[in-house]
XYZ file of C-alpha atoms in Angstrom:
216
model
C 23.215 104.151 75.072
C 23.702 104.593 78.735
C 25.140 101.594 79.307
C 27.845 102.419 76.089
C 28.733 105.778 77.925
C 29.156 103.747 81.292
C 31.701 101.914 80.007
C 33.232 103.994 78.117
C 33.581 106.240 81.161
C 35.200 103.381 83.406
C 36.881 101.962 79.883
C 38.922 105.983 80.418
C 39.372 106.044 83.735
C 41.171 102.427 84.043
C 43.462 104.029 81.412
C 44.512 106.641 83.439
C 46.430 104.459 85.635
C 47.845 102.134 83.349
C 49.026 104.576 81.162
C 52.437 106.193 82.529
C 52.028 109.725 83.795
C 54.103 112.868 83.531
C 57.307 112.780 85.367
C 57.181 108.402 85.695
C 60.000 108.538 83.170
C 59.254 105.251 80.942
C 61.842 103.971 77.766
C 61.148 100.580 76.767
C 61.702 98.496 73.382
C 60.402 100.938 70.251
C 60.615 104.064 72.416
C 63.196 107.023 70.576
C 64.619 110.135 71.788
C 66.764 111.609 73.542
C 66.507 110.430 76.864
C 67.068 106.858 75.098
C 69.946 108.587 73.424
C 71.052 109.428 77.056
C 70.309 105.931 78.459
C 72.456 104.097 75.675
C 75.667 106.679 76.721
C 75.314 105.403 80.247
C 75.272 101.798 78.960
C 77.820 102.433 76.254
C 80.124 103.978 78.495
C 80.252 101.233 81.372
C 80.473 98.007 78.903
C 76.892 97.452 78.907
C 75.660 98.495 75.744
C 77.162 96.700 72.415
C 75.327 98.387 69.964
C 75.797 102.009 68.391
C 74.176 105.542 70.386
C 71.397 105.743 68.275
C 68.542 106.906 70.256
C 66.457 103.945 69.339
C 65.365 101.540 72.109
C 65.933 98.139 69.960
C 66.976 94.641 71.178
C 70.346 95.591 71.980
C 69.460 98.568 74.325
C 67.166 96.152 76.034
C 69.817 93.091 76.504
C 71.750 96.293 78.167
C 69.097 97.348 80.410
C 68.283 93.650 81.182
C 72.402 93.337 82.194
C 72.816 96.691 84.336
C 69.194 96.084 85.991
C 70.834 92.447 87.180
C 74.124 93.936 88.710
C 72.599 96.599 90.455
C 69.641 94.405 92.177
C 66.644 95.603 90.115
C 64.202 93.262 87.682
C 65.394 92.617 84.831
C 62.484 93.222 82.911
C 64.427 95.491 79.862
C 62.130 98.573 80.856
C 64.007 101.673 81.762
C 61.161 103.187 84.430
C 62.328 105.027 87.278
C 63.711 102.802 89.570
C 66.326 101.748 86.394
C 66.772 105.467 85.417
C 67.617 106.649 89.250
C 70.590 103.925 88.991
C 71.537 104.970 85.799
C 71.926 108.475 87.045
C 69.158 110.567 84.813
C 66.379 112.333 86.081
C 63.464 110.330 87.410
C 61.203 113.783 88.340
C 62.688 113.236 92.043
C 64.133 116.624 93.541
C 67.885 116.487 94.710
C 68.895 117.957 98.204
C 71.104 120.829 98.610
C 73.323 119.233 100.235
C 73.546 116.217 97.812
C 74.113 119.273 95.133
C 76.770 120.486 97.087
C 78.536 117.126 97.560
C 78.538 116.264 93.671
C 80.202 119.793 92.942
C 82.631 119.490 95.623
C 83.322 116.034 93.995
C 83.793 117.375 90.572
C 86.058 120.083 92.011
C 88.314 116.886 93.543
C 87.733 115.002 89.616
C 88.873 117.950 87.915
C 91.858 118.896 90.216
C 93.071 115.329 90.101
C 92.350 113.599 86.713
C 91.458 116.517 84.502
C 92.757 115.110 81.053
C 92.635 111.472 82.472
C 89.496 109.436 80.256
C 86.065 109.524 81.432
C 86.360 106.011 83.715
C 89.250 107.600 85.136
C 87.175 110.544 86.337
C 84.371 108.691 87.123
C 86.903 106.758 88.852
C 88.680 109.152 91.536
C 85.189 110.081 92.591
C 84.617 106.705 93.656
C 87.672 106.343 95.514
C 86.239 109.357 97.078
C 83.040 108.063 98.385
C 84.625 104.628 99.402
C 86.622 105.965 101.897
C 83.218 107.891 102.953
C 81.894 104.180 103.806
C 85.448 103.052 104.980
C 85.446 103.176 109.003
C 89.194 104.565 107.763
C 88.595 108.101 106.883
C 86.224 110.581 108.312
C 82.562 109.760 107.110
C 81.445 112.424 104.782
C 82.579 114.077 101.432
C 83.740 117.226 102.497
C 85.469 115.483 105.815
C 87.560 113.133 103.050
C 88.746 115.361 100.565
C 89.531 118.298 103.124
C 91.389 115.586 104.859
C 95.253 117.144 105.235
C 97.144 115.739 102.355
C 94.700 113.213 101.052
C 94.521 114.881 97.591
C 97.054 117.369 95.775
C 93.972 119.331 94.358
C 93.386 120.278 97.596
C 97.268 121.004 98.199
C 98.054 123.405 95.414
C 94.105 124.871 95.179
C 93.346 123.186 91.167
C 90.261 122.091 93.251
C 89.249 125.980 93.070
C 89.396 125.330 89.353
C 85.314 125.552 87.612
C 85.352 121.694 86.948
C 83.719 120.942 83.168
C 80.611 119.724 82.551
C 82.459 115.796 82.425
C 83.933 116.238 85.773
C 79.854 117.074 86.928
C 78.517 113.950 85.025
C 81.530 111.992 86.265
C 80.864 113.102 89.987
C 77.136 112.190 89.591
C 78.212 108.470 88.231
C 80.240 107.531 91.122
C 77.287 109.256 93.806
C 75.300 106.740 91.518
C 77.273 103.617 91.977
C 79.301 103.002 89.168
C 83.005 102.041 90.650
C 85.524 101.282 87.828
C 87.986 100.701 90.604
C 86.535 97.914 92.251
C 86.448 99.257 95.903
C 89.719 100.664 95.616
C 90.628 103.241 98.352
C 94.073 104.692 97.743
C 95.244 105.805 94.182
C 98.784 107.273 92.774
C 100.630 108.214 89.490
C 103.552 106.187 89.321
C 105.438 108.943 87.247
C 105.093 111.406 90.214
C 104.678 108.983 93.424
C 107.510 109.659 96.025
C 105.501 108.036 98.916
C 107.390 104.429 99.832
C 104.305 103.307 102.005
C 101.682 103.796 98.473
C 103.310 101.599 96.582
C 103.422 98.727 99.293
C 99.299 98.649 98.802
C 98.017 95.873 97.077
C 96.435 97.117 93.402
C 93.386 96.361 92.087
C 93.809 97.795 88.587
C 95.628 100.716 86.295
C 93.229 103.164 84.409
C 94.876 105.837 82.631
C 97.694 107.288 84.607
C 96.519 105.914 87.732
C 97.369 102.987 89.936
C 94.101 102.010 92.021
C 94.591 99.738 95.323
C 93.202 98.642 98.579
């Protein structure tokens, strides 16, 4: 009888690490819910996903996961723990900065003041031309520096970044800080119903989404 409660005892306690705990987020084939729901969205929304939002981790969802874990460097083991859900942008129980805060709302500001009606690529999209002139030894080297940059954005010009951006311009802000790039690296962008500038249109284009013109 001792013996039984001795392993039972150790039989518990070696379950306590394999099973996941609190806050190790954790979506894998059978899993539903809504943070599935929330996964598939992601997916869905940057060509991943083929399959309908459901909120049922099936075969589909994990051919998705499999794909976006292999662009973005991570194993591509179909398992959505944190490592794939920090990527993806949703919450892995890992606090945020205040000053990360403050750059993604002074990126949606910049996405709503500049492509507020545009789709949700082409929000998701001027953010990223935001933060890759950040990296570009081109423009000055943080977020604020960039947009606040005289006459890099008409937002900024005629104050729409004041505007409270919408709950889309947030998510859209935190997609680009999370490395999704519809442009392609672009670093310029322009309307050409409303472009005056000569020199803009002389930059060599990487690809049209929506009303915008994105180029190098």
């Amino acid at each position: 009888m001792k013996n039984f409660k001795k392993f039972a005892f150790i039989f518990l306690l070696t379950l306590t690490f394999i099973i996941p705990r609190d806050g190790m987020a954790l979506s894998k084939y059978g899993s539903r819910g809504a943070e599935v729901r929330n996964i598939q969205t992601r997916l869905k929304a940057w060509g991943y996903l083929q399959g309908a939002v459901d909120g049922i981790y099936g075969q589909q969802t994990v051919n998705a996961v499999k794909w976006f874990q292999r662009n973005n460097g991570l194993t591509p083991d179909g398992i959505a723990g944190p490592a794939t859900l920090e990527k993806i942008g949703l919450p892995t129980g890992k606090t945020t900065s205040s000053s990360g805060s403050g750059d993604i709302n002074l990126l949606a500001r910049v996405v709503s003041g500049e492509a507020r009606g545009e789709s949700y690529e082409g929000q998701v999209a001027i953010a990223a031309v935001v933060l890759n002139r950040v990296r570009s030894s081109s423009f000055p080297n943080s977020i604020a520096g960039v947009i606040y940059q005289p006459g890099a954005f008409t937002a900024v010009t005629d104050g729409q970044i004041n505007i409270t951006p919408s709950s889309s311009c947030y998510s859209a802000a935190r997609d680009a800080m999370n490395g999704w790039d519809p442009t392609g690296g672009a670093i310029y962008y322009y309307n050409p119903s409303t472009a005056t500038n000569q020199w803009i249109w002389s930059r060599p284009v990487i690809k049209t989404i929506g009303k915008h013109v994105f180029c190098k």
